[in-house]
PDB file of C-alpha atoms in Angstrom:
ATOM      1  CA  MET A  10       9.343   6.840  -2.366  1.00 49.00           C
ATOM      2  CA  LYS A  11       6.705   7.926  -4.884  1.00 47.00           C
ATOM      3  CA  LYS A  12       6.733   4.503  -6.590  1.00 49.00           C
ATOM      4  CA  LEU A  13       6.358   2.846  -3.188  1.00 46.00           C
ATOM      5  CA  SER A  14       3.580   5.230  -2.271  1.00 46.00           C
ATOM      6  CA  ILE A  15       1.684   4.272  -5.428  1.00 45.00           C
ATOM      7  CA  LEU A  16       2.264   0.570  -4.885  1.00 44.00           C
ATOM      8  CA  LEU A  17       1.237   0.656  -1.218  1.00 46.00           C
ATOM      9  CA  GLY A  18      -1.829   2.698  -2.001  1.00 49.00           C
ATOM     10  CA  ALA A  19      -2.886  -0.001  -4.374  1.00 43.00           C
ATOM     11  CA  LEU A  20      -2.805  -2.521  -1.596  1.00 45.00           C
ATOM     12  CA  LEU A  21      -4.668  -0.907   1.378  1.00 43.00           C
ATOM     13  CA  LEU A  22      -8.064  -2.139   2.244  1.00 37.00           C
ATOM     14  CA  SER A  23     -10.620  -2.987   4.922  1.00 36.00           C
ATOM     15  CA  ALA A  24     -14.258  -3.971   5.474  1.00 36.00           C
ATOM     16  CA  SER A  25     -17.182  -2.692   7.547  1.00 39.00           C
ATOM     17  CA  PRO A  26     -20.425  -4.612   7.998  1.00 38.00           C
ATOM     18  CA  ALA A  27     -22.310  -1.347   8.670  1.00 38.00           C
ATOM     19  CA  LEU A  28     -22.000  -0.200   5.021  1.00 42.00           C
ATOM     20  CA  ALA A  29     -25.173  -0.186   2.974  1.00 43.00           C
ATOM     21  CA  ASP A  30     -23.361  -0.522  -0.361  1.00 74.00           C
ATOM     22  CA  ASP A  31     -20.594  -2.771  -1.641  1.00 85.00           C
ATOM     23  CA  PHE A  32     -17.713  -0.309  -1.392  1.00 88.00           C
ATOM     24  CA  LEU A  33     -15.593   1.154   1.436  1.00 85.00           C
ATOM     25  CA  TYR A  34     -13.356   4.185   0.977  1.00 90.00           C
ATOM     26  CA  LEU A  35     -10.217   4.503   3.076  1.00 90.00           C
ATOM     27  CA  GLU A  36      -7.680   7.120   4.056  1.00 94.00           C
ATOM     28  CA  CYS A  37      -4.494   5.732   5.587  1.00 93.00           C
ATOM     29  CA  ASP A  38      -1.819   7.799   7.325  1.00 95.00           C
ATOM     30  CA  ALA A  39       1.495   5.969   7.144  1.00 94.00           C
ATOM     31  CA  LYS A  40       5.091   6.337   8.303  1.00 96.00           C
ATOM     32  CA  PHE A  41       7.937   4.782   6.306  1.00 92.00           C
ATOM     33  CA  SER A  42      11.348   3.634   7.377  1.00 97.00           C
ATOM     34  CA  VAL A  43      13.641   2.868   4.427  1.00 96.00           C
ATOM     35  CA  ILE A  44      17.095   1.320   4.307  1.00 97.00           C
ATOM     36  CA  ASN A  45      18.939   1.693   0.979  1.00 97.00           C
ATOM     37  CA  LYS A  46      22.117  -0.259   0.260  1.00 97.00           C
ATOM     38  CA  ASP A  47      24.561   0.219  -2.586  1.00 96.00           C
ATOM     39  CA  LEU A  48      25.758  -3.346  -2.791  1.00 93.00           C
ATOM     40  CA  LYS A  49      28.839  -2.618  -4.933  1.00 93.00           C
ATOM     41  CA  ALA A  50      30.094   0.318  -2.847  1.00 94.00           C
ATOM     42  CA  ASN A  51      28.987  -1.213   0.411  1.00 93.00           C
ATOM     43  CA  GLN A  52      27.184   1.983   1.478  1.00 96.00           C
ATOM     44  CA  ILE A  53      23.984   2.287   3.477  1.00 97.00           C
ATOM     45  CA  TRP A  54      21.684   5.257   3.926  1.00 96.00           C
ATOM     46  CA  ARG A  55      18.348   5.587   5.676  1.00 97.00           C
ATOM     47  CA  GLU A  56      15.240   7.561   4.965  1.00 96.00           C
ATOM     48  CA  GLU A  57      12.002   8.300   6.817  1.00 97.00           C
ATOM     49  CA  ASP A  58       8.841   9.713   5.341  1.00 95.00           C
ATOM     50  CA  VAL A  59       5.085  10.017   5.885  1.00 95.00           C
ATOM     51  CA  ASP A  60       2.274   9.805   3.335  1.00 93.00           C
ATOM     52  CA  ILE A  61      -1.488   9.518   3.025  1.00 94.00           C
ATOM     53  CA  PHE A  62      -3.083   6.831   0.797  1.00 89.00           C
ATOM     54  CA  TYR A  63      -6.659   6.602  -0.499  1.00 91.00           C
ATOM     55  CA  SER A  64      -8.293   3.370  -1.589  1.00 88.00           C
ATOM     56  CA  LYS A  65     -11.631   2.032  -2.765  1.00 88.00           C
ATOM     57  CA  VAL A  66     -12.490  -1.424  -1.490  1.00 82.00           C
ATOM     58  CA  ASP A  67     -14.926  -3.796  -3.226  1.00 84.00           C
ATOM     59  CA  LEU A  68     -16.306  -5.658  -0.223  1.00 79.00           C
ATOM     60  CA  VAL A  69     -18.176  -8.247  -2.316  1.00 83.00           C
ATOM     61  CA  ASN A  70     -15.196  -9.321  -4.424  1.00 86.00           C
ATOM     62  CA  SER A  71     -12.373  -8.690  -1.892  1.00 85.00           C
ATOM     63  CA  GLN A  72     -10.543  -6.250  -4.214  1.00 85.00           C
ATOM     64  CA  ILE A  73      -8.979  -2.859  -3.816  1.00 83.00           C
ATOM     65  CA  LEU A  74      -8.258   0.044  -6.127  1.00 86.00           C
ATOM     66  CA  ALA A  75      -5.763   2.813  -5.261  1.00 87.00           C
ATOM     67  CA  ALA A  76      -6.511   6.440  -5.935  1.00 90.00           C
ATOM     68  CA  LYS A  77      -2.996   6.824  -7.381  1.00 85.00           C
ATOM     69  CA  GLY A  78      -0.893   4.682  -9.697  1.00 80.00           C
ATOM     70  CA  GLU A  79      -2.097   2.057 -12.157  1.00 78.00           C
ATOM     71  CA  PRO A  80      -5.874   1.811 -12.346  1.00 80.00           C
ATOM     72  CA  GLU A  81      -5.872  -1.876 -11.495  1.00 85.00           C
ATOM     73  CA  TRP A  82      -7.971  -3.812  -8.944  1.00 89.00           C
ATOM     74  CA  LYS A  83      -5.880  -6.063  -6.669  1.00 85.00           C
ATOM     75  CA  GLU A  84      -7.283  -9.224  -5.046  1.00 87.00           C
ATOM     76  CA  LEU A  85      -6.671  -9.961  -1.372  1.00 86.00           C
ATOM     77  CA  GLN A  86      -7.254 -12.721   1.144  1.00 88.00           C
ATOM     78  CA  ILE A  87      -8.979 -12.529   4.507  1.00 79.00           C
ATOM     79  CA  ILE A  88      -7.168 -14.528   7.199  1.00 79.00           C
ATOM     80  CA  ASP A  89      -8.561 -14.430  10.756  1.00 76.00           C
ATOM     81  CA  GLY A  90     -10.297 -11.117  10.147  1.00 71.00           C
ATOM     82  CA  VAL A  91      -7.155  -9.505   8.666  1.00 82.00           C
ATOM     83  CA  TYR A  92      -6.782  -8.573   5.006  1.00 84.00           C
ATOM     84  CA  VAL A  93      -3.550  -9.971   3.665  1.00 88.00           C
ATOM     85  CA  PHE A  94      -1.694  -9.401   0.382  1.00 86.00           C
ATOM     86  CA  ASN A  95       1.589 -11.043  -0.650  1.00 90.00           C
ATOM     87  CA  GLU A  96       3.210 -10.393  -4.024  1.00 90.00           C
ATOM     88  CA  GLU A  97       6.506 -11.027  -5.772  1.00 94.00           C
ATOM     89  CA  GLU A  98       7.328  -9.618  -9.138  1.00 92.00           C
ATOM     90  CA  LEU A  99      10.236  -8.973 -11.482  1.00 95.00           C
ATOM     91  CA  LYS A 100       9.847  -5.826 -13.490  1.00 92.00           C
ATOM     92  CA  HIS A 101      12.482  -3.872 -15.409  1.00 92.00           C
ATOM     93  CA  GLY A 102      15.262  -5.924 -13.758  1.00 92.00           C
ATOM     94  CA  VAL A 103      14.030  -5.198 -10.188  1.00 94.00           C
ATOM     95  CA  ALA A 104      12.802  -8.110  -8.071  1.00 96.00           C
ATOM     96  CA  THR A 105      10.214  -6.959  -5.534  1.00 95.00           C
ATOM     97  CA  SER A 106       8.667  -8.836  -2.640  1.00 96.00           C
ATOM     98  CA  MET A 107       5.837  -7.297  -0.656  1.00 92.00           C
ATOM     99  CA  SER A 108       3.609  -8.297   2.248  1.00 91.00           C
ATOM    100  CA  LEU A 109       0.684  -6.348   3.663  1.00 87.00           C
ATOM    101  CA  SER A 110      -1.733  -6.854   6.543  1.00 88.00           C
ATOM    102  CA  LEU A 111      -4.561  -4.686   7.632  1.00 82.00           C
ATOM    103  CA  GLN A 112      -6.743  -5.241  10.659  1.00 78.00           C
ATOM    104  CA  VAL A 113     -10.370  -4.683   9.710  1.00 70.00           C
ATOM    105  CA  ASP A 114     -13.821  -4.027  11.121  1.00 72.00           C
ATOM    106  CA  PRO A 115     -13.328  -1.201  11.874  1.00 76.00           C
ATOM    107  CA  PRO A 116     -10.351  -0.092   9.779  1.00 76.00           C
ATOM    108  CA  ARG A 117      -7.227   0.004  11.919  1.00 84.00           C
ATOM    109  CA  GLN A 118      -3.498  -0.532  11.753  1.00 87.00           C
ATOM    110  CA  ILE A 119      -1.735  -1.425   8.518  1.00 88.00           C
ATOM    111  CA  THR A 120       1.696  -2.972   8.203  1.00 91.00           C
ATOM    112  CA  VAL A 121       3.630  -3.265   4.993  1.00 91.00           C
ATOM    113  CA  ASN A 122       7.125  -4.755   4.268  1.00 96.00           C
ATOM    114  CA  VAL A 123       8.764  -4.376   0.896  1.00 95.00           C
ATOM    115  CA  LEU A 124      12.167  -5.600  -0.371  1.00 97.00           C
ATOM    116  CA  ALA A 125      13.300  -4.372  -3.817  1.00 97.00           C
ATOM    117  CA  LEU A 126      16.524  -5.733  -5.227  1.00 96.00           C
ATOM    118  CA  ASP A 127      18.517  -5.407  -8.445  1.00 93.00           C
ATOM    119  CA  GLY A 128      22.132  -6.301  -9.084  1.00 87.00           C
ATOM    120  CA  ASP A 129      23.493  -3.032  -7.621  1.00 93.00           C
ATOM    121  CA  TYR A 130      21.017  -1.862  -4.947  1.00 95.00           C
ATOM    122  CA  SER A 131      18.581  -3.078  -2.386  1.00 97.00           C
ATOM    123  CA  ARG A 132      15.815  -1.133  -0.701  1.00 97.00           C
ATOM    124  CA  THR A 133      14.023  -2.411   2.395  1.00 97.00           C
ATOM    125  CA  THR A 134      10.883  -0.529   3.420  1.00 96.00           C
ATOM    126  CA  LYS A 135       8.813  -0.956   6.529  1.00 96.00           C
ATOM    127  CA  MET A 136       5.572   0.975   6.805  1.00 94.00           C
ATOM    128  CA  THR A 137       3.035   1.267   9.627  1.00 94.00           C
ATOM    129  CA  GLY A 138      -0.007   3.400   9.814  1.00 94.00           C
ATOM    130  CA  MET A 139      -3.653   3.791  10.692  1.00 95.00           C
ATOM    131  CA  CYS A 140      -6.667   3.773   8.330  1.00 93.00           C
ATOM    132  CA  LYS A 141     -10.122   5.344   8.624  1.00 93.00           C
ATOM    133  CA  GLU A 142     -13.235   5.334   6.571  1.00 91.00           C
ATOM    134  CA  VAL A 143     -13.921   8.380   4.413  1.00 93.00           C
ATOM    135  CA  ASP A 144     -16.649   9.457   1.949  1.00 94.00           C
ATOM    136  CA  ALA A 145     -16.506   8.410  -1.681  1.00 95.00           C
ATOM    137  CA  SER A 146     -15.971  12.047  -2.658  1.00 95.00           C
ATOM    138  CA  VAL A 147     -12.609  12.119  -0.787  1.00 96.00           C
ATOM    139  CA  PHE A 148     -11.423   9.110  -2.748  1.00 95.00           C
ATOM    140  CA  GLU A 149     -12.665  10.567  -6.086  1.00 93.00           C
ATOM    141  CA  LYS A 150     -10.873  13.850  -5.377  1.00 94.00           C
ATOM    142  CA  ALA A 151      -7.594  12.003  -4.586  1.00 94.00           C
ATOM    143  CA  MET A 152      -8.000   9.897  -7.728  1.00 91.00           C
ATOM    144  CA  ASN A 153      -8.273  13.002  -9.894  1.00 89.00           C
ATOM    145  CA  GLN A 154      -5.067  14.564  -8.569  1.00 85.00           C
ATOM    146  CA  PRO A 155      -1.953  14.195 -10.747  1.00 80.00           C
ATOM    147  CA  ASN A 156       0.477  11.477  -9.707  1.00 66.00           C
TER     148      ASN A 156
END
């Protein structure tokens, strides 16, 4: 769940025309529903969890930076007023597919779907939550906490 938390935090974003500067800082409360499958043993188990994510959004360049995880800006698209991110990657033998959408102006509901698959296991995660604008100091404090 921690890796997912870091990955999802890297993806959250929004925009607000009322901001005087080029950045928006978000706090998103989220609930996870996870289905794990052991493909060889044909076993399934479920998990539920909650987490809070903090992100810094570059409104000019449509990018986001998570307070936790890899210090890497992610680029997103805006489609009909909704920020959208889709990514597929293969890393360390695990294929991951992720989609994210976040209603913006003002920050609102976020929805994320993730499928991670290797030869032995699959993990399907669905996350929903609400985001709100916070001060830059809140983001900086979260960024300085250990992963």
